[in-house]
Structures are given as C-alpha cells and as structure tokens.
Short mmCIF file of C-alpha atoms in Angstrom, two decimals:
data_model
loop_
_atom_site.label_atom_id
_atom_site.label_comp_id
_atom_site.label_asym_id
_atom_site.label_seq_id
_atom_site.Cartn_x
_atom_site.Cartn_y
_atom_site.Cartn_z
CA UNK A 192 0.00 0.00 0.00
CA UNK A 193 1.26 3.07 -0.67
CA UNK A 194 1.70 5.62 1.83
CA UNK A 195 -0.84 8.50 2.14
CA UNK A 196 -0.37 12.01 0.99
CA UNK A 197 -0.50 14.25 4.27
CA UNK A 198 -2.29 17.47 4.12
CA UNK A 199 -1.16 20.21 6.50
CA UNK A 200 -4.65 22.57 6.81
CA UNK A 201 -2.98 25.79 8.28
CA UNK A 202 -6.77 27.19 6.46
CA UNK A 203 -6.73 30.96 9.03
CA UNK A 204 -4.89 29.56 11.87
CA UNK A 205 -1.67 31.89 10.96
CA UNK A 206 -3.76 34.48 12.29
CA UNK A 207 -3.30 37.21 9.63
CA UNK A 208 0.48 37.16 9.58
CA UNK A 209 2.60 36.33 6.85
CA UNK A 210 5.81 35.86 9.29
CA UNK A 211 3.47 32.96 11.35
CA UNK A 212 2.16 31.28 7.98
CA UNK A 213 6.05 31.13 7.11
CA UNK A 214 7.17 29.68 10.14
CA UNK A 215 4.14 27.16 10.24
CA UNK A 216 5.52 26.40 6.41
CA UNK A 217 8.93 25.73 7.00
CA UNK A 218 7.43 23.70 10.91
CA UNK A 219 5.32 21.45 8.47
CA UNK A 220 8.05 20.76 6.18
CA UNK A 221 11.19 20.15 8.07
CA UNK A 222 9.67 19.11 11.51
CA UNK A 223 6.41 17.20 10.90
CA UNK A 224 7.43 16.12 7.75
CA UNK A 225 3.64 16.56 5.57
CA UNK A 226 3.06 16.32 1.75
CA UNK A 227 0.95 19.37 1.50
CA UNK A 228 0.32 22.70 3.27
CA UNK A 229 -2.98 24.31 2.38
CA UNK A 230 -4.81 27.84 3.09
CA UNK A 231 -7.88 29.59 2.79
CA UNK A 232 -8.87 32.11 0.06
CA UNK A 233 -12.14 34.18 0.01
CA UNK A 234 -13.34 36.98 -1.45
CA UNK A 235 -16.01 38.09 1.85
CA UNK A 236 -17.94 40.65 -0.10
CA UNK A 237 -19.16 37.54 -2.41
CA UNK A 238 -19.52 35.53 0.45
CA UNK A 239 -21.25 37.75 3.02
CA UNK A 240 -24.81 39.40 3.06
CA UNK A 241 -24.33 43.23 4.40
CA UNK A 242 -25.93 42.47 7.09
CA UNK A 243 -23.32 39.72 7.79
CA UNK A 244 -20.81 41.70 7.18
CA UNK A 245 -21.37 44.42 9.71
CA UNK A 246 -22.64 41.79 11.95
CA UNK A 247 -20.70 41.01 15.22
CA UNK A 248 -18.64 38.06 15.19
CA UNK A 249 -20.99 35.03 16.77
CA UNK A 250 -18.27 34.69 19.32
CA UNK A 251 -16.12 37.94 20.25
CA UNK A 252 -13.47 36.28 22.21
CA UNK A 253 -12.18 34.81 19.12
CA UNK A 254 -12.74 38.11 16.84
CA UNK A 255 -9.77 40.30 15.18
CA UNK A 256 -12.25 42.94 13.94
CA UNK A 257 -15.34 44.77 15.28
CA UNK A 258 -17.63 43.39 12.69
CA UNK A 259 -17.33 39.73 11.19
CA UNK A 260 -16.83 41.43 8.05
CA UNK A 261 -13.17 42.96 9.66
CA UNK A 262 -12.79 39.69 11.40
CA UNK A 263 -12.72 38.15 8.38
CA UNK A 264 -10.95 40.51 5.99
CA UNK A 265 -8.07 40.37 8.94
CA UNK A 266 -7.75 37.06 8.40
CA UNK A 267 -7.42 36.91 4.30
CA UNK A 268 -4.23 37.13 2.72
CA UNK A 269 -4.22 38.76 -1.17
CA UNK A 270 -3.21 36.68 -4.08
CA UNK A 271 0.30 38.30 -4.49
CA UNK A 272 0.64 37.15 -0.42
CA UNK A 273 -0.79 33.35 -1.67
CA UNK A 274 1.97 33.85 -4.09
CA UNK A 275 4.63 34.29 -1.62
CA UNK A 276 2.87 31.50 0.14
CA UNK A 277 3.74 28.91 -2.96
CA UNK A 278 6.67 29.98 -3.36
CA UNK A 279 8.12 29.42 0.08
CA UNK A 280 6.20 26.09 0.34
CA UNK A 281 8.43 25.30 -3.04
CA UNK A 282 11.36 26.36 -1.71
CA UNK A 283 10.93 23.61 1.20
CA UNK A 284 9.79 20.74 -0.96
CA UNK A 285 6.42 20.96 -0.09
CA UNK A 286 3.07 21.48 -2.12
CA UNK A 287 1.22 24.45 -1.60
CA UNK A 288 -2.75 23.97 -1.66
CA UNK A 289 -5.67 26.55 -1.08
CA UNK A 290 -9.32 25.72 -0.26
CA UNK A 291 -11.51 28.36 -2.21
CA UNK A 292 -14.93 29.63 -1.18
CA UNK A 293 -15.91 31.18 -4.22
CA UNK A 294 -15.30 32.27 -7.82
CA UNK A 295 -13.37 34.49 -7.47
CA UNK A 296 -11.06 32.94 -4.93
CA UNK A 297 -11.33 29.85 -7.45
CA UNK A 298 -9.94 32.03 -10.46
CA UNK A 299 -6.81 34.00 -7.96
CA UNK A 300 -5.65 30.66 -7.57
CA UNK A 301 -6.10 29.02 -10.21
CA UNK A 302 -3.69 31.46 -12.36
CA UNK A 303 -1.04 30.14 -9.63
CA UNK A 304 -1.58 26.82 -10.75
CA UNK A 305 -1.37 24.90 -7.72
CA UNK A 306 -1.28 21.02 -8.15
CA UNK A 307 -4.63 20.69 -6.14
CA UNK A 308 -7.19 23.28 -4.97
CA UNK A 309 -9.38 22.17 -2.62
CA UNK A 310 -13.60 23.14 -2.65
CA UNK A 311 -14.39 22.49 1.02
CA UNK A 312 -17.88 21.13 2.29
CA UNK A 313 -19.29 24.41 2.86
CA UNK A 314 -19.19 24.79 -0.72
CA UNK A 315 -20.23 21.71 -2.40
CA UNK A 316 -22.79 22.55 -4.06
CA UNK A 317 -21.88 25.62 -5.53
CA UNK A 318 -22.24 24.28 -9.46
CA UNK A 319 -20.97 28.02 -10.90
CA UNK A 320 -17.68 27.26 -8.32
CA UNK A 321 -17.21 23.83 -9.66
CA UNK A 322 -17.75 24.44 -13.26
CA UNK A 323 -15.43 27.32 -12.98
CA UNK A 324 -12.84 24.99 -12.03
CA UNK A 325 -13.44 21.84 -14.22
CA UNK A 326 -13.15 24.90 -17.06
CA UNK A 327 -10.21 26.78 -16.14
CA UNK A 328 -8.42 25.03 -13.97
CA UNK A 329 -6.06 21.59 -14.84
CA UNK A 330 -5.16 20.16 -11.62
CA UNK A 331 -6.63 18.45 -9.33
CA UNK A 332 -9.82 19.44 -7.01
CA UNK A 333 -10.56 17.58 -4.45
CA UNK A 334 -14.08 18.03 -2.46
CA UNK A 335 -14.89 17.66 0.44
CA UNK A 336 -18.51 15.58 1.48
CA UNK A 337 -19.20 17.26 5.19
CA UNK A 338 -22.77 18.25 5.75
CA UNK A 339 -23.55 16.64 2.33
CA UNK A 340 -26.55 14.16 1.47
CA UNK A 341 -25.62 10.85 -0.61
CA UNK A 342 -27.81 12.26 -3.64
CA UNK A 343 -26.03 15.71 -3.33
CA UNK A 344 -22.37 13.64 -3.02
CA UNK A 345 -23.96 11.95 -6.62
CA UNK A 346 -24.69 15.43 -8.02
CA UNK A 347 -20.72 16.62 -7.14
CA UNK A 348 -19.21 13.66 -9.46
CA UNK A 349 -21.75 13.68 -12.32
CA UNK A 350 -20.63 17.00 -12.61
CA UNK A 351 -17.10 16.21 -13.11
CA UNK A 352 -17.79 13.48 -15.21
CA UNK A 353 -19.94 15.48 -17.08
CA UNK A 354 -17.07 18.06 -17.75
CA UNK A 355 -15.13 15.20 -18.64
CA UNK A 356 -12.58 15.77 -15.28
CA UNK A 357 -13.37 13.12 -12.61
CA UNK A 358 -10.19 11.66 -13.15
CA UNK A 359 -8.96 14.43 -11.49
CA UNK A 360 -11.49 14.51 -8.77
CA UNK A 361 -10.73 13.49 -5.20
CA UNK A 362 -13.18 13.21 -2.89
CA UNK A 363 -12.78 12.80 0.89
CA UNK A 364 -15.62 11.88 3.94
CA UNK A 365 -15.23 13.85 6.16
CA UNK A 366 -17.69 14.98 9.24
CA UNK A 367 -18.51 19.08 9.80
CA UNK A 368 -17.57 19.59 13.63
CA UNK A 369 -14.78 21.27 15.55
CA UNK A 370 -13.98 19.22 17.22
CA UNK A 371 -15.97 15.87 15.59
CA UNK A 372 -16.98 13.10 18.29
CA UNK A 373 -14.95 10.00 17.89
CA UNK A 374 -18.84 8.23 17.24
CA UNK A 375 -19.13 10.84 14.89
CA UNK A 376 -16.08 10.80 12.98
CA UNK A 377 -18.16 7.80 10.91
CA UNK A 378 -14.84 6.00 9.11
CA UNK A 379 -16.81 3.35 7.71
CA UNK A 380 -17.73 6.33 4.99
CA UNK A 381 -14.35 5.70 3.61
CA UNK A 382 -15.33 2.33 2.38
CA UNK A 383 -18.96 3.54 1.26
CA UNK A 384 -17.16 6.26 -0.94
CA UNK A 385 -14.50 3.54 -1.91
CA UNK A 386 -17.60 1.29 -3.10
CA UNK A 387 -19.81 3.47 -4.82
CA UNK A 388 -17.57 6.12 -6.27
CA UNK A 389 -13.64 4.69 -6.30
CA UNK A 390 -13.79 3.50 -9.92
CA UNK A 391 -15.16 6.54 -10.89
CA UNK A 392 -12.84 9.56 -8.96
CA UNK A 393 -9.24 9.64 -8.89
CA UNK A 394 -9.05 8.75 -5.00
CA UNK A 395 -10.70 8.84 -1.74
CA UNK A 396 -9.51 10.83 1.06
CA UNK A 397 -10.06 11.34 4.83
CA UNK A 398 -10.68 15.13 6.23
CA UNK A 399 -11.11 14.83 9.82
CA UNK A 400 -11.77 17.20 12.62
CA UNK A 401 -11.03 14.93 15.54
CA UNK A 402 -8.83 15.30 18.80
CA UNK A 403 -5.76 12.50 18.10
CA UNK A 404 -4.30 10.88 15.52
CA UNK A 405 -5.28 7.14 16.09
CA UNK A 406 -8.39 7.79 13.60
CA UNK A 407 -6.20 8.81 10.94
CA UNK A 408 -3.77 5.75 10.33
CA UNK A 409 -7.64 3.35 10.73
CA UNK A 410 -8.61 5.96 7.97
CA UNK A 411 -5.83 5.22 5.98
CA UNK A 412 -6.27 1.20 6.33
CA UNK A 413 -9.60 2.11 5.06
CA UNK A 414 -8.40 3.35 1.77
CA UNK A 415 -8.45 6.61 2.86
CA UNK A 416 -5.12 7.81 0.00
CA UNK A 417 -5.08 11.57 1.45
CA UNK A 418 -5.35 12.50 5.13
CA UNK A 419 -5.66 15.88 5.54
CA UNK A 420 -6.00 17.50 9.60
CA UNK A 421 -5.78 21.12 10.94
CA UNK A 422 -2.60 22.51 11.73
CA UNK A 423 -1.31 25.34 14.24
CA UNK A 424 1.57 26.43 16.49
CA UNK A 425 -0.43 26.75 19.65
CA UNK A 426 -3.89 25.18 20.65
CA UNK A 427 -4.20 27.98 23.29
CA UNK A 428 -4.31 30.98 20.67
CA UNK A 429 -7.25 32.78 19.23
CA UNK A 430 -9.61 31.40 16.78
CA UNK A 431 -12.34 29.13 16.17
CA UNK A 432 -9.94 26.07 14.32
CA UNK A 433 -7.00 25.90 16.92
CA UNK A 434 -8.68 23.78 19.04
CA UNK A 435 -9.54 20.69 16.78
CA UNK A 436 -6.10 21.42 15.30
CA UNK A 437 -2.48 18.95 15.81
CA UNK A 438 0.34 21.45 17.40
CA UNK A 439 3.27 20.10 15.51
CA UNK A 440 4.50 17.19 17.48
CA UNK A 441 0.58 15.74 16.54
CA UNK A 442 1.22 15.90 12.90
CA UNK A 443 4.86 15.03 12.87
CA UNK A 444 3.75 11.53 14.96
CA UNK A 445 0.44 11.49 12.96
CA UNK A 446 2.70 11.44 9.62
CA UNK A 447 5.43 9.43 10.73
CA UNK A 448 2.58 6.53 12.12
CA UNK A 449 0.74 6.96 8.65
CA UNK A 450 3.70 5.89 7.05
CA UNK A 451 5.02 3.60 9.15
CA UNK A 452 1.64 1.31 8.90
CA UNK A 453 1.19 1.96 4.87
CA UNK A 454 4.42 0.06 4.94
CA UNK A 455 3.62 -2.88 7.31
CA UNK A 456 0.01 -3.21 4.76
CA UNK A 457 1.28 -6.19 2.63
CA UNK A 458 1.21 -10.05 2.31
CA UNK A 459 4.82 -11.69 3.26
CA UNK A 460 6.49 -12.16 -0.24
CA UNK A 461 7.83 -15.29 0.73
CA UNK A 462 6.61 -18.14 3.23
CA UNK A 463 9.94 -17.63 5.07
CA UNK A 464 10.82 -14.08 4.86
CA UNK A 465 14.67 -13.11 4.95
CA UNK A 466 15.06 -11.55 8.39
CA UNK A 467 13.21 -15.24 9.15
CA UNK A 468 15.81 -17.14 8.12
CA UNK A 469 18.10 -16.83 10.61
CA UNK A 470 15.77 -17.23 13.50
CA UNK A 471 14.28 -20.48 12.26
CA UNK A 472 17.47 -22.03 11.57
CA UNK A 473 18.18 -21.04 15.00
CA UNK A 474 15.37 -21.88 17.20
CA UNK A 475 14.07 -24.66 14.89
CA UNK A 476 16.92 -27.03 14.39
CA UNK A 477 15.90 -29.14 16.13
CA UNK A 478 12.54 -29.93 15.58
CA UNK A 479 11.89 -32.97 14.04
CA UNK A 480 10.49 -32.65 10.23
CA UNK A 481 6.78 -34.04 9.13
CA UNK A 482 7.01 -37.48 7.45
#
C-alpha cells in the first residue's frame, strides 16, 4: 500500500500574519514532515450578506475585527501574499494547496496553478464554483462531502464526469464539527465512498476534525489515500480552528505513524521471509520434520 499524501490545513490559523504562515511552512516541512500545506482564500464581499458583514462576530473572544466582516478581511491574505505563500512552500519541498470559497477565490488561484485546490464542504454545491474549475483550472480538485446528502455527493461527481474531469477529482468523507466526536467521525464512509464512487474519482480521502491521531492511520487502512488534519503552532491561541487542530508534534507523529503502517500493509512475499531465516534455523533445528 502506498503511503498517504499528508495534508497540512494551516486554512486561518496563521492568524493574519505572513511571518506565522512562514514559520508554520517551513514547521510542516522540516519538523512534521507533511506532503501538502494548504490555506484559505475568500473573497467576503461575495460571500457575506451586508448584514453579515457588519454583523458582530458570533463569538467575540475569538474576533480580530469589530464586525465579522473585519474579522474576516483580517484574516485573508491577497493573491500576491498566496503567491509568496507557494513559493516558500516550493522552496521547502512541499506542495502548496488553497481551499476556495468562491469564484473568485477559485480564479486567484487558479492562475497560480497549484497542483490541487481544494472546494471544502461548505461549498459543495456551488455548481458556478465547480464548473469554474473543471473549465479553467487543470489540476486536481478535491471536495470535500461534510454536511452533504448521498444524492447531493452523486450530483458533485456527475458534474465532473460530465465536464469530462473526474479523473482528477478526489473526494474525501469527512464529518462538519470542531472538534468531531470520535462516534461521529463515521470511518466506515471511507469504504462507502470507496464502493460506490472509487472507480469513478481519482481517490478517496479522509478530512477529519477529531482530537488524536489514532483515527487517521484506521482511515488510511480504510483506503483513505489523502489524510488531511488542521494545523497550528499553539492550541491555546485565538480562533475558532485551533482547538480541533495537531500542534506540531501531533502531525509530525500522525505522519510518521501513517507511514510507518502503509508500509507494514502487505502479504509476506515469501513463506519464510529473509530476516526469518536466521531465526528459524536457529530456534528450529531441532525440531523434528513431518514425514
């Protein structure tokens, strides 16, 4: 089996600072040791009614603006910034990803020609996002299925095929909650997705929102060939995602026990295995042999 692709969601947690989203870069890369670091891009005026906007955020204590309009627009970095952002994550070896909440957010990074953009389960169903992408964009996209009925998850991938791309779609299960439940983390999804849609999308992947890292390697043995979980420097700092995110000694172990396993997935090659060899001649020499 081959070992998963890990997915590094830093998403807002670099809390509106360039010189954090660095360091958590070059953290992922040389420390934890991931496939992938991803963001967020969106454009909040598309996204948010006025009222919305100038709202309060829902909860203040995690606010960097007086509205959840500012709040928000704190948090964004421009597309010359997501730029900087790939480049960096190039300079260390890594991929650089972005999960985009709307069109316009879909076509800024799309013209940086990522390997993979990611549409995340709050936007699933937005056809003029998808199309956009299956049109102008030629990596992959993979989609998240949070919050998403099985006919809706149908809809998502007759789209693609439709558009002739679902060999370049990659779709994960994943359950909407921060933190998720372990009897709601539902892992047995993987499979269902595996069954019903694996011969028709490029892979299936695991998004999870969980406290740990045990879930991810069952995830993997699942078939689960991406595992992507949120990343930060410090559980303790403000923000809504910190909390169900790995601190970096999470997703170094959760990456280095991912791989570890993906190795250890196989048949024995041989009924007695080199590193065998020695020990039977050792401790069964003397056995008598079946007549």
């Amino acid at each position: 089996m081959q070992a998963p692709k890990i997915i590094a969601e830093i998403g807002c947690n670099h809390k509106g600072s360039m010189e954090i989203a660095r360091e958590m870069i070059v953290t992922a890369a040389i420390f934890c040791k991931v496939d992938v670091v991803k963001f967020q891009k969106r454009n909040n005026r598309e996204l948010l009614s006025e009222e919305e906007y100038h709202s309060p955020h829902p909860n203040p204590i995690n606010a960097y603006g007086k509205t959840y309009g500012e709040h928000r627009e704190f948090l964004e970095f421009d597309v010359d910034q997501h730029r900087q952002l790939k480049a960096w994550c190039e300079e260390y070896g890594l991929e650089y990803s972005t999960s985009v909440w709307d069109v316009s957010s879909a076509r800024e990074i799309a013209a940086l020609n990522p390997a993979l953009i990611k549409i995340p389960s709050a936007c699933n169903q937005n056809k003029a996002l998808l199309l956009y992408l299956c049109e102008n964009y030629g990596g992959e996209v993979h989609v998240s299925f949070g919050m998403t009925r099985r006919e809706e998850e149908e809809q998502v991938v007759q789209l693609f095929e439709a558009a002739g791309r679902s060999k370049d779609l990659v779709i994960y299960s994943c359950t909407s909650g921060y933190p998720v439940p372990f009897e709601d983390v539902c892992l047995y999804e993987i499979h269902r997705l595996k069954e019903q849609f694996g011969h028709r999308v490029k892979a299936i992947g695991f998004s999870g929102h969980h406290l740990g890292i045990a879930v991810d390697v069952a995830a993997m043995t699942l078939g689960a060939e991406w595992i992507e979980r949120h990343y930060t420097l410090d559980r303790t700092w403000k923000g809504t995602d910190h909390a169900a995110s790995l601190e970096p000694d999470g997703l170094r172990r959760l990456t280095r026990d991912c791989r570890a396993v993906s190795k250890a997935l196989t048949y024995k090659t041989d009924d007695i295995l080199a590193i065998e060899e020695v020990q039977r001649n050792k401790l069964k020499k003397n056995q008598l042999k079946w007549q």
